[in-house]
mmCIF file of C-alpha atoms in Angstrom:
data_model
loop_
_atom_site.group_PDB
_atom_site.id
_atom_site.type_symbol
_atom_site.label_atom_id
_atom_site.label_comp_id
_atom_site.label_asym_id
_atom_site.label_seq_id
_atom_site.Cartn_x
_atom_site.Cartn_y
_atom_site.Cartn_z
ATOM 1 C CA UNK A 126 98.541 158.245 124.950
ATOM 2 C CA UNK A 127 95.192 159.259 126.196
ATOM 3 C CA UNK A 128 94.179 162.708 128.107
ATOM 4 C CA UNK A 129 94.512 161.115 131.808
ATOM 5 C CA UNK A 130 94.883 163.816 133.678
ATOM 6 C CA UNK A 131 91.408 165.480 132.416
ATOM 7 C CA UNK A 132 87.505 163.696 132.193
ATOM 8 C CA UNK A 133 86.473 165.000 129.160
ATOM 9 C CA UNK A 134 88.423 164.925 125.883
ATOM 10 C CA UNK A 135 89.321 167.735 123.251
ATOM 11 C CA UNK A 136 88.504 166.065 120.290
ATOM 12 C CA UNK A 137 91.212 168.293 118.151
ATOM 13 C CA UNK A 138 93.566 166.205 120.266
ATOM 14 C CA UNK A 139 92.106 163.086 119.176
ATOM 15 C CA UNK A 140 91.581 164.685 115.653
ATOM 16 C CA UNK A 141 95.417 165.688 115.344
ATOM 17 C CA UNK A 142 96.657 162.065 116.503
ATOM 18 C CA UNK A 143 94.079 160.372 113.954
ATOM 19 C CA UNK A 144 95.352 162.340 111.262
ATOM 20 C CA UNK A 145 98.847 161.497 112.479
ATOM 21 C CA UNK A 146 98.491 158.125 112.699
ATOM 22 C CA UNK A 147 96.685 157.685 109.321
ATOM 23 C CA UNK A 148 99.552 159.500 107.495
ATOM 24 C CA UNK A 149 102.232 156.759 109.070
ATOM 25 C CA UNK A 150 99.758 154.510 107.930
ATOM 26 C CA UNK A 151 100.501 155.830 104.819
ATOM 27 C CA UNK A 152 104.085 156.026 104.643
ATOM 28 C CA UNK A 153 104.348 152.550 104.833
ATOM 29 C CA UNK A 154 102.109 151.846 102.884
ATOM 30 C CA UNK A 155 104.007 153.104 100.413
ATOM 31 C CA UNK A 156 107.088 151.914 101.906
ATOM 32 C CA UNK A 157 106.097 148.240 101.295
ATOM 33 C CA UNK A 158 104.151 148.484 98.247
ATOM 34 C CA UNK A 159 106.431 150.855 96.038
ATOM 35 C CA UNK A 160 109.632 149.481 97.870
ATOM 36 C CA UNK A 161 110.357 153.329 98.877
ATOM 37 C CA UNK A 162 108.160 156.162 99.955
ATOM 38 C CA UNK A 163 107.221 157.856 97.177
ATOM 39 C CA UNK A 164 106.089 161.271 99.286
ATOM 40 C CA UNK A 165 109.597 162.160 100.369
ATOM 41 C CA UNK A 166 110.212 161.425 103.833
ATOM 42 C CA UNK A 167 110.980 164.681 104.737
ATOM 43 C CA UNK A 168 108.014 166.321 103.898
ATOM 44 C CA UNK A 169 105.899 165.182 106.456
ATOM 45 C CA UNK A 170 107.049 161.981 108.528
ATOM 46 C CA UNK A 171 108.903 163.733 111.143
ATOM 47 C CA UNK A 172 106.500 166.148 111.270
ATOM 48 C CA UNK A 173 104.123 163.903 112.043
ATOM 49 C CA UNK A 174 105.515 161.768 114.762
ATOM 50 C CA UNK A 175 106.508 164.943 116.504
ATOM 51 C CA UNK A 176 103.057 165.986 116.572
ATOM 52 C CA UNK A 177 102.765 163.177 119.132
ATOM 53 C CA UNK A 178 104.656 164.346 121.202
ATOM 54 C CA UNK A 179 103.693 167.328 121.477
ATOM 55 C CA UNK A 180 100.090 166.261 122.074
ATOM 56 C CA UNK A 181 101.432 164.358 124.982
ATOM 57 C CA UNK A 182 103.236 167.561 126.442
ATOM 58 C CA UNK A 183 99.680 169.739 126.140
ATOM 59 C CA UNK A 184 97.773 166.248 127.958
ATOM 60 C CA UNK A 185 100.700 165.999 130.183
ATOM 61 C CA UNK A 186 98.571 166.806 132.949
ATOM 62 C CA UNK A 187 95.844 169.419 134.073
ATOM 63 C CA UNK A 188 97.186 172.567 135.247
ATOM 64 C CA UNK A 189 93.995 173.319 137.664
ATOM 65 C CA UNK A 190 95.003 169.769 139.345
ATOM 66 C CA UNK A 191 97.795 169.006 141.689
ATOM 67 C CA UNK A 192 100.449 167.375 139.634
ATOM 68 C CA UNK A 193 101.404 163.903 141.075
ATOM 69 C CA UNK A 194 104.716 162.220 139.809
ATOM 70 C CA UNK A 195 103.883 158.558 141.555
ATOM 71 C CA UNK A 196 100.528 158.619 139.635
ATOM 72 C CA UNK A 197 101.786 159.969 136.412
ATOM 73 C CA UNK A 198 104.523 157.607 136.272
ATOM 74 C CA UNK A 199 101.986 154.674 137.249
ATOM 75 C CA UNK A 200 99.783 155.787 134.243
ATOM 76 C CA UNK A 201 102.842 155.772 131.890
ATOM 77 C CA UNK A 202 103.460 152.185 133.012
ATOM 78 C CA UNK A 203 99.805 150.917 132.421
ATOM 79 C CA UNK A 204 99.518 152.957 129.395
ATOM 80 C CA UNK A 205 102.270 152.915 127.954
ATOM 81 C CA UNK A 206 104.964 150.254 128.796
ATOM 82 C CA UNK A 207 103.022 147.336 129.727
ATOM 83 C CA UNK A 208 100.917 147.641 126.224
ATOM 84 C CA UNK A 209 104.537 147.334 124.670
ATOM 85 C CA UNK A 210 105.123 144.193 126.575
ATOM 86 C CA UNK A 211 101.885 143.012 125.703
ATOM 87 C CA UNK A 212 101.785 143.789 121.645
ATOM 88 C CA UNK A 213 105.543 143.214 121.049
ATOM 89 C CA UNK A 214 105.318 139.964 122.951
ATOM 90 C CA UNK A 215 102.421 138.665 120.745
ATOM 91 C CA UNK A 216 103.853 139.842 117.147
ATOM 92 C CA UNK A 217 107.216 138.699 117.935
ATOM 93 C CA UNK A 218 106.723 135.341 116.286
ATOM 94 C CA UNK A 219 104.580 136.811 113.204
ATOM 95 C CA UNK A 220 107.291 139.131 112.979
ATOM 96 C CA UNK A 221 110.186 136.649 113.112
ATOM 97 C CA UNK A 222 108.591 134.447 110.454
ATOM 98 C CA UNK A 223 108.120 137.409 108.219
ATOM 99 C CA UNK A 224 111.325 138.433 108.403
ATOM 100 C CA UNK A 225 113.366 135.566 106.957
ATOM 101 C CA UNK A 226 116.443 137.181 108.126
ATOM 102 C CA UNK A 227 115.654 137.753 111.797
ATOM 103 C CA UNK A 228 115.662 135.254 114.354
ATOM 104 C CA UNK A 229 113.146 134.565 117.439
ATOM 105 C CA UNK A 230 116.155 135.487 119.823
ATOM 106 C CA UNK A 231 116.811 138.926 117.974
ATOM 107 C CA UNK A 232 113.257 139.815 118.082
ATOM 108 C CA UNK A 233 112.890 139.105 121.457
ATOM 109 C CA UNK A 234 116.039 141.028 122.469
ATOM 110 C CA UNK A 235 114.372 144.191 120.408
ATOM 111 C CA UNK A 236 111.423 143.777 122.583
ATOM 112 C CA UNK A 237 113.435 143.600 125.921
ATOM 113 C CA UNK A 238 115.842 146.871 125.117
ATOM 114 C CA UNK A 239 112.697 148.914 123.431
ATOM 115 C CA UNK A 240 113.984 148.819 119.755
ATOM 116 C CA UNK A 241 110.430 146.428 118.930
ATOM 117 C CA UNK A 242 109.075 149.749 119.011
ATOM 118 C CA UNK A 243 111.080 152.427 119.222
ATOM 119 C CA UNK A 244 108.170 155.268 119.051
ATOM 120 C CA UNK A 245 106.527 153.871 121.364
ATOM 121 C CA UNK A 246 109.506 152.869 124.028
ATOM 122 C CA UNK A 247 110.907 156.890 123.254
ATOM 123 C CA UNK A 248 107.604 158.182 124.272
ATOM 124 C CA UNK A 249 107.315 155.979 127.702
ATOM 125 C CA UNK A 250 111.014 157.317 128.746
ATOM 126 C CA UNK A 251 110.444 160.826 127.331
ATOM 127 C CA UNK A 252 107.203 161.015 129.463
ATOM 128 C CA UNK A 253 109.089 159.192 132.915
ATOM 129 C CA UNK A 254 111.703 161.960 132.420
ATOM 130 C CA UNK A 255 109.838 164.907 131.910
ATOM 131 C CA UNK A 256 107.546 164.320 135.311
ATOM 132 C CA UNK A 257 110.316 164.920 138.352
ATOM 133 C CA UNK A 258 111.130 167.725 136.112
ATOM 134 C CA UNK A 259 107.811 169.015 135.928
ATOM 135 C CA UNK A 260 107.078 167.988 140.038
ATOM 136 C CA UNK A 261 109.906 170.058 140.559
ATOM 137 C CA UNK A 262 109.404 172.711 138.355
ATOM 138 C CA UNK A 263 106.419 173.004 137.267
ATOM 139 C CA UNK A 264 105.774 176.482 137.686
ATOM 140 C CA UNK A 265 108.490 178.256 136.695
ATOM 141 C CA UNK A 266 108.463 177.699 132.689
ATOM 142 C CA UNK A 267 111.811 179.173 132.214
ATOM 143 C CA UNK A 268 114.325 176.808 134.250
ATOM 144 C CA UNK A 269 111.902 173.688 133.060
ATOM 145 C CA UNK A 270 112.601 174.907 129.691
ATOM 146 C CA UNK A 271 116.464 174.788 130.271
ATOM 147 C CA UNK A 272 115.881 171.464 131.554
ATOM 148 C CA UNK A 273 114.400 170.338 128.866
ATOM 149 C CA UNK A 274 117.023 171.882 126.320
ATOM 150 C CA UNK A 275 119.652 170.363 127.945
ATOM 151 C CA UNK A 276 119.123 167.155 126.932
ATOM 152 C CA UNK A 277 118.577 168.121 123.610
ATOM 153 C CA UNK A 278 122.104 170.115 123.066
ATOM 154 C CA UNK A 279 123.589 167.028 124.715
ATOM 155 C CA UNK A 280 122.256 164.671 121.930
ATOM 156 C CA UNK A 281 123.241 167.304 119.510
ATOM 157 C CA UNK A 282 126.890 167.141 120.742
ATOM 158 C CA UNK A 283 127.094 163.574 121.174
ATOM 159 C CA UNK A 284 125.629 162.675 117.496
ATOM 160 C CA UNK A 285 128.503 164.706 116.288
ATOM 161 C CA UNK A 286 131.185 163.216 118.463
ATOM 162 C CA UNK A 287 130.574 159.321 118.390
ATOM 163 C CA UNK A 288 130.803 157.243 115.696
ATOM 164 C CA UNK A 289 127.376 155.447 114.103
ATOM 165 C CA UNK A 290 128.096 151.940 116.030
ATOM 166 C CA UNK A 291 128.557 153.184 119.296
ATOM 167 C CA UNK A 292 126.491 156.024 118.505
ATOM 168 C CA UNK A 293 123.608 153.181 118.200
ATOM 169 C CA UNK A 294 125.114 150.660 120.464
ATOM 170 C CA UNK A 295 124.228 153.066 123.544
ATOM 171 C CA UNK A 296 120.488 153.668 122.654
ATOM 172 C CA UNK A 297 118.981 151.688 125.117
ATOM 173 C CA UNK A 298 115.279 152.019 125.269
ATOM 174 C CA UNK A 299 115.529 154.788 122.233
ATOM 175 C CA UNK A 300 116.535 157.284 125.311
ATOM 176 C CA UNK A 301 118.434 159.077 122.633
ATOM 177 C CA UNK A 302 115.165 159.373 120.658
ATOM 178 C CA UNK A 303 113.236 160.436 123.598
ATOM 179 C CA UNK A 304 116.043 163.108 124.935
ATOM 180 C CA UNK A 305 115.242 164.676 121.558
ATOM 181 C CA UNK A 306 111.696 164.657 122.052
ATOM 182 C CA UNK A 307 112.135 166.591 125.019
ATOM 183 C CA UNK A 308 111.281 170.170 123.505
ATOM 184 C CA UNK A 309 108.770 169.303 121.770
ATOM 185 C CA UNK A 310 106.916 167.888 124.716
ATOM 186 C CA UNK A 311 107.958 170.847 126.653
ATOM 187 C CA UNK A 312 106.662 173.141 123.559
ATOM 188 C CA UNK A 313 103.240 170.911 124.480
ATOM 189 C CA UNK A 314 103.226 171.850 127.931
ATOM 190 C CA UNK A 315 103.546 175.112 127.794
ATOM 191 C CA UNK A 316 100.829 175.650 125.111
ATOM 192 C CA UNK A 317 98.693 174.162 127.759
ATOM 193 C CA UNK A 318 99.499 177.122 130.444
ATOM 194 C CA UNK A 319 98.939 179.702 127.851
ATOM 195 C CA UNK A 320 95.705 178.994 126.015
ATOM 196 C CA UNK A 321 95.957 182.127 124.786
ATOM 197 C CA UNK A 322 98.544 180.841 122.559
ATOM 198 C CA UNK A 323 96.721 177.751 121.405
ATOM 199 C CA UNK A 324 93.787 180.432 120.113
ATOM 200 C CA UNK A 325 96.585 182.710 118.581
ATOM 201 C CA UNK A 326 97.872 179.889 116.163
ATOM 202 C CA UNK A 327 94.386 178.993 114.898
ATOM 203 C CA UNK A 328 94.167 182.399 113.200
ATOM 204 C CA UNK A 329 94.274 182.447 109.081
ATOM 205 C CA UNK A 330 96.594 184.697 109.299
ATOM 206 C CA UNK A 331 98.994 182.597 111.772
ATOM 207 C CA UNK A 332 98.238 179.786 109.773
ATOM 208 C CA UNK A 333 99.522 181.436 106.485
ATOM 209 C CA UNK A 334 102.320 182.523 108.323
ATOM 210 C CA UNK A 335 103.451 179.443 109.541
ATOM 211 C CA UNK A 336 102.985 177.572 106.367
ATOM 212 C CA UNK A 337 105.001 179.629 104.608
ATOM 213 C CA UNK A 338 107.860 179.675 107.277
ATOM 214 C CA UNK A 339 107.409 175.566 106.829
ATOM 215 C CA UNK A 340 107.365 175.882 103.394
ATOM 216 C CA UNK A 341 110.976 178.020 103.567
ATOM 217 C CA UNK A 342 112.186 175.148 105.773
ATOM 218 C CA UNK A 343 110.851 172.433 103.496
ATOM 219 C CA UNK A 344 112.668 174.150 100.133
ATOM 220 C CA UNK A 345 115.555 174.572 102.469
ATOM 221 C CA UNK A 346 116.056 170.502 103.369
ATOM 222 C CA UNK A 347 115.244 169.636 99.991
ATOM 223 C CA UNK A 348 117.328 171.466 98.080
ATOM 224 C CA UNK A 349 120.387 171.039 99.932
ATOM 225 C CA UNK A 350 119.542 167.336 100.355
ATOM 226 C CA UNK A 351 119.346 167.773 104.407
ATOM 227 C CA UNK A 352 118.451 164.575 106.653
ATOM 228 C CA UNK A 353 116.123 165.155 109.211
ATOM 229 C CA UNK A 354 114.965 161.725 110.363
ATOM 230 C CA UNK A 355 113.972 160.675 113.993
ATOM 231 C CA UNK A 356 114.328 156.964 113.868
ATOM 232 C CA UNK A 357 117.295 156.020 113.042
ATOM 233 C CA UNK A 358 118.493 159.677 114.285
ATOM 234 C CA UNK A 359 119.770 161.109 111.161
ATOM 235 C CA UNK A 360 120.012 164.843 111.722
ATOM 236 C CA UNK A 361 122.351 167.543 109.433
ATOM 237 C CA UNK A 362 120.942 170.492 111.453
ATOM 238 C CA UNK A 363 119.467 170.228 114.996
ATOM 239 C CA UNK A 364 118.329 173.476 114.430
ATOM 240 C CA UNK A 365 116.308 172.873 111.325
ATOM 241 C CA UNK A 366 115.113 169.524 113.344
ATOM 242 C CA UNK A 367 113.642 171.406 116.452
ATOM 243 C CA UNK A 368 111.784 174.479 114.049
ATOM 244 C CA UNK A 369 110.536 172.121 111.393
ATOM 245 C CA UNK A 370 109.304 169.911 114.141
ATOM 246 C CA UNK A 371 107.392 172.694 116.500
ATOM 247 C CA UNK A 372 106.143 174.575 113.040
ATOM 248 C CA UNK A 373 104.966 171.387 111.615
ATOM 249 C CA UNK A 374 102.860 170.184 114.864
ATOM 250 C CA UNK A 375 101.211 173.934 115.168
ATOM 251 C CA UNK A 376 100.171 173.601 111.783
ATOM 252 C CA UNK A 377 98.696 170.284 112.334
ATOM 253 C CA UNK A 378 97.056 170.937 115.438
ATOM 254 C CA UNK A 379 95.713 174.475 113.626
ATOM 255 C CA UNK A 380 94.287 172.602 111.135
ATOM 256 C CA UNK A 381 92.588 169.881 112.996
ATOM 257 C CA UNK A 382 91.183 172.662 115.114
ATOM 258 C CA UNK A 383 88.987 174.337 112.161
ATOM 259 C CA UNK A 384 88.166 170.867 110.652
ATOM 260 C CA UNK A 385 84.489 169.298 111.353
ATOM 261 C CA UNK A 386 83.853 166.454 113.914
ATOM 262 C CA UNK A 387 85.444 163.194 112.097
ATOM 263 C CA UNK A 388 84.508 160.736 114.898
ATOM 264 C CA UNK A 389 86.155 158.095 112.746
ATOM 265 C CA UNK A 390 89.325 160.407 112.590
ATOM 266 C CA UNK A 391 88.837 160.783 116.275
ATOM 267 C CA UNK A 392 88.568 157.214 117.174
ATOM 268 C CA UNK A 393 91.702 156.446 115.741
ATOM 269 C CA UNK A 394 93.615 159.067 117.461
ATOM 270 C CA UNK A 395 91.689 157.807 120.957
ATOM 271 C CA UNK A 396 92.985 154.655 120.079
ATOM 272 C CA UNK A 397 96.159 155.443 118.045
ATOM 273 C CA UNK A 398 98.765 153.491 120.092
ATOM 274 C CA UNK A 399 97.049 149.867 118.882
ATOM 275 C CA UNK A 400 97.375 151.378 115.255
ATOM 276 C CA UNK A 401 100.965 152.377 116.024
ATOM 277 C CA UNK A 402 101.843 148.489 117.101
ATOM 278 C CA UNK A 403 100.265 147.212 113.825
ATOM 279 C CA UNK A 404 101.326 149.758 111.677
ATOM 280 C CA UNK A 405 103.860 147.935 110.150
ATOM 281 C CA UNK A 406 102.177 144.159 109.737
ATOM 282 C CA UNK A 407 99.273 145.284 108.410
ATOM 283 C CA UNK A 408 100.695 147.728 105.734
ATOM 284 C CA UNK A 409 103.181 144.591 104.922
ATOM 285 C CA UNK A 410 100.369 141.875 104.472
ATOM 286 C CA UNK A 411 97.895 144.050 102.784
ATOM 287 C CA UNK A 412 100.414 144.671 99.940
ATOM 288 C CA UNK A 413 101.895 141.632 99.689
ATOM 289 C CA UNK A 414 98.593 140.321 99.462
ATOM 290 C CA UNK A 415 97.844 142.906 96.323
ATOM 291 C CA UNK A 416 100.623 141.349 94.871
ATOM 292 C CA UNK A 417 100.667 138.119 94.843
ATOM 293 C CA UNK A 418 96.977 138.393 93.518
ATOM 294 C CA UNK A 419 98.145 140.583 90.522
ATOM 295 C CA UNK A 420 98.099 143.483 91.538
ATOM 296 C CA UNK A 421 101.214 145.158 91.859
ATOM 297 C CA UNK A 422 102.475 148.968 91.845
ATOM 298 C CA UNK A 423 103.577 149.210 88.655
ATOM 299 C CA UNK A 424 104.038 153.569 89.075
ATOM 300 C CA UNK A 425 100.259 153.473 89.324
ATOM 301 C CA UNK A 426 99.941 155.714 92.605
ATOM 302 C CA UNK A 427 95.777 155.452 92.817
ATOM 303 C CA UNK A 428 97.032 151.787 93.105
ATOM 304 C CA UNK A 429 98.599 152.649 96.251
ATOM 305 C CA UNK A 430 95.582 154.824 97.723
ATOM 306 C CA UNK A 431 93.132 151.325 97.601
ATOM 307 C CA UNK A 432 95.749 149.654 99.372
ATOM 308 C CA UNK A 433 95.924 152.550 101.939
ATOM 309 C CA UNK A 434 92.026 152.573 102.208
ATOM 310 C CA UNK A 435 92.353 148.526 102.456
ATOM 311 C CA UNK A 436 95.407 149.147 105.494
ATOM 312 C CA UNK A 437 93.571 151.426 107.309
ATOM 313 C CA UNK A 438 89.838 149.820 107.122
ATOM 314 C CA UNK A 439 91.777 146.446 108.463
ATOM 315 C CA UNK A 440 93.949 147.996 110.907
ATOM 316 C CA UNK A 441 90.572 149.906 112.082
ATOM 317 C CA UNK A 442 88.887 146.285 112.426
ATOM 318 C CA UNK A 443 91.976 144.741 114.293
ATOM 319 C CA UNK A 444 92.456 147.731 116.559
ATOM 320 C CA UNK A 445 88.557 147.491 117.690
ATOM 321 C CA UNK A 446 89.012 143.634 117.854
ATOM 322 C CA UNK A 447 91.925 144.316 120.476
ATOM 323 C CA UNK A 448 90.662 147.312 122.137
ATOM 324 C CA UNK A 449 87.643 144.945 122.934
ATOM 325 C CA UNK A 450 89.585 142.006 124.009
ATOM 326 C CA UNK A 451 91.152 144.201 126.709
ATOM 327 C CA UNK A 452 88.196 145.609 127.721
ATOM 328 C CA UNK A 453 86.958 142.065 128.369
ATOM 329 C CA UNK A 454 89.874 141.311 130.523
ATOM 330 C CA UNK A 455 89.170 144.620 132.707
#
């Protein structure tokens, strides 16, 4: 998930994916502790894991370099899919025990056909898709656009026509997941080609504009009770899906543009795929933990902030523990 293509990183990048990762963090945080999330879903979840994406479709590659599918696909492999081996692999057992009601065999088989992860296993194909499509057309935005629309319209089509078993039965590798992700990486890519646009959005006055559009789309889904979930693909509207999700990541990414250096922020966006394999264990632990030593929920939400601060300060800890494991390896 890291800028390969280019030497130096842009810190708003890093910034943006921090603040992603931290408010995942958060969701189930609350998701364990509370037994529900107490911020609705909807009002920032999506918007947040979409972000990702996008980020990955601006880093996609450097437009003043040659554009190499073998290497980009190679990157995506070391990057990507062999960390998912790696981490998956390792917490399977944890995970298994944890779970009373999943066997070793059914985590294992979760790990082999990408659901042990589905974020990150969506990504990896989203990314090996998108790169003969940009090899091939790279330079002419508006056929890779319609390439990468296509696939989209398709999943909107499908999700209406099959039924929810085979609907899930056929999402091998989350390739449903990732075929939605498609525009948003696209939305990415393009941003990078016209940095004019990137300094466009980071205006007050785009800002407030795009806020309030969100804010229109927010009132919208909430009132009429709309789902708009990635994982498990819940979606009422595909077209409130694809203009929450680009609206959502340009605020984001506006408003980790204007904020100050946060190298802590930045670190865990550098670093924000380890978080994203622990992001569920640690959360999990942490308030279990709370509770059994008597301190429980109980509606008390500042409650659930210390055992945010507490999840992220450990997962922090683990994810430098493991970053420098690896680096020992290398």
């Amino acid at each position: 998930m890291d800028d390969i293509a280019t030497p130096t990183r842009l810190t708003w990048a890093d910034r943006a994916r921090g603040l992603c990762m931290m408010a995942i963090l958060l969701f189930h945080t609350e998701k364990y502790y509370a037994g529900e999330e107490i911020i609705p879903y909807a009002f920032y979840v999506n918007n947040v894991l979409i972000t990702f994406f996008f980020i990955s479709g601006y880093l996609f590659n450097n437009p003043e370099k040659a554009f190499s599918v073998r290497h980009k696909l190679l990157s995506v492999l070391r990057g990507i899919i062999l960390p998912y081996f790696i981490f998956t692999a390792v917490i399977a057992l944890p995970k298994a025990l944890v779970h009373d009601d999943t066997t070793l065999i059914d985590t294992y088989t979760d790990v082999l056909t990408g659901h042990a992860s589905w974020f990150v296993a969506a990504l990896a194909v989203a990314e090996v898709v998108f790169a003969p499509l940009v090899n091939k057309w790279g330079g002419r935005m508006m056929i890779l656009g319609v390439w990468c629309a296509l696939p989209y319209l398709i999943m909107a089509i499908a999700y209406h026509l099959l039924d929810n078993d085979r609907w899930s039965a056929t999402n091998f590798w989350c390739w449903h997941n990732a075929l939605l992700m498609m525009p948003f990486i696209f939305t990415g890519f393009v941003f990078r080609r016209h940095k004019e646009w990137m300094h466009l959005i980071q205006r007050p006055s785009t800002i407030l504009l795009l806020v309030t559009i969100e804010a229109v789309i927010k009132c919208t889904v909430w009132k009429q009770s709309l789902l708009l979930t990635c994982q498990p693909i819940h979606v009422d509207s595909f077209i409130l899906f694809f203009a929450d999700g680009i609206i959502g990541s340009l605020i984001i990414i506006s408003i980790c543009h204007h904020l100050p250096r946060l190298r802590w922020m930045e670190w865990t966006g550098k670093h924000s795929l380890i978080y994203y394999f622990i992001c569920g264990g640690v959360p999990l632990l942490v308030t279990r933990c709370l509770t059994i030593c008597g301190y429980p929920y109980h509606n008390n939400y500042y409650m659930v902030i210390v055992a945010f601060m507490l999840v992220y300060v450990i997962s922090t800890i683990l994810s430098f523990f493991i970053l420098l494991i690896f680096q020992k390896r290398k």
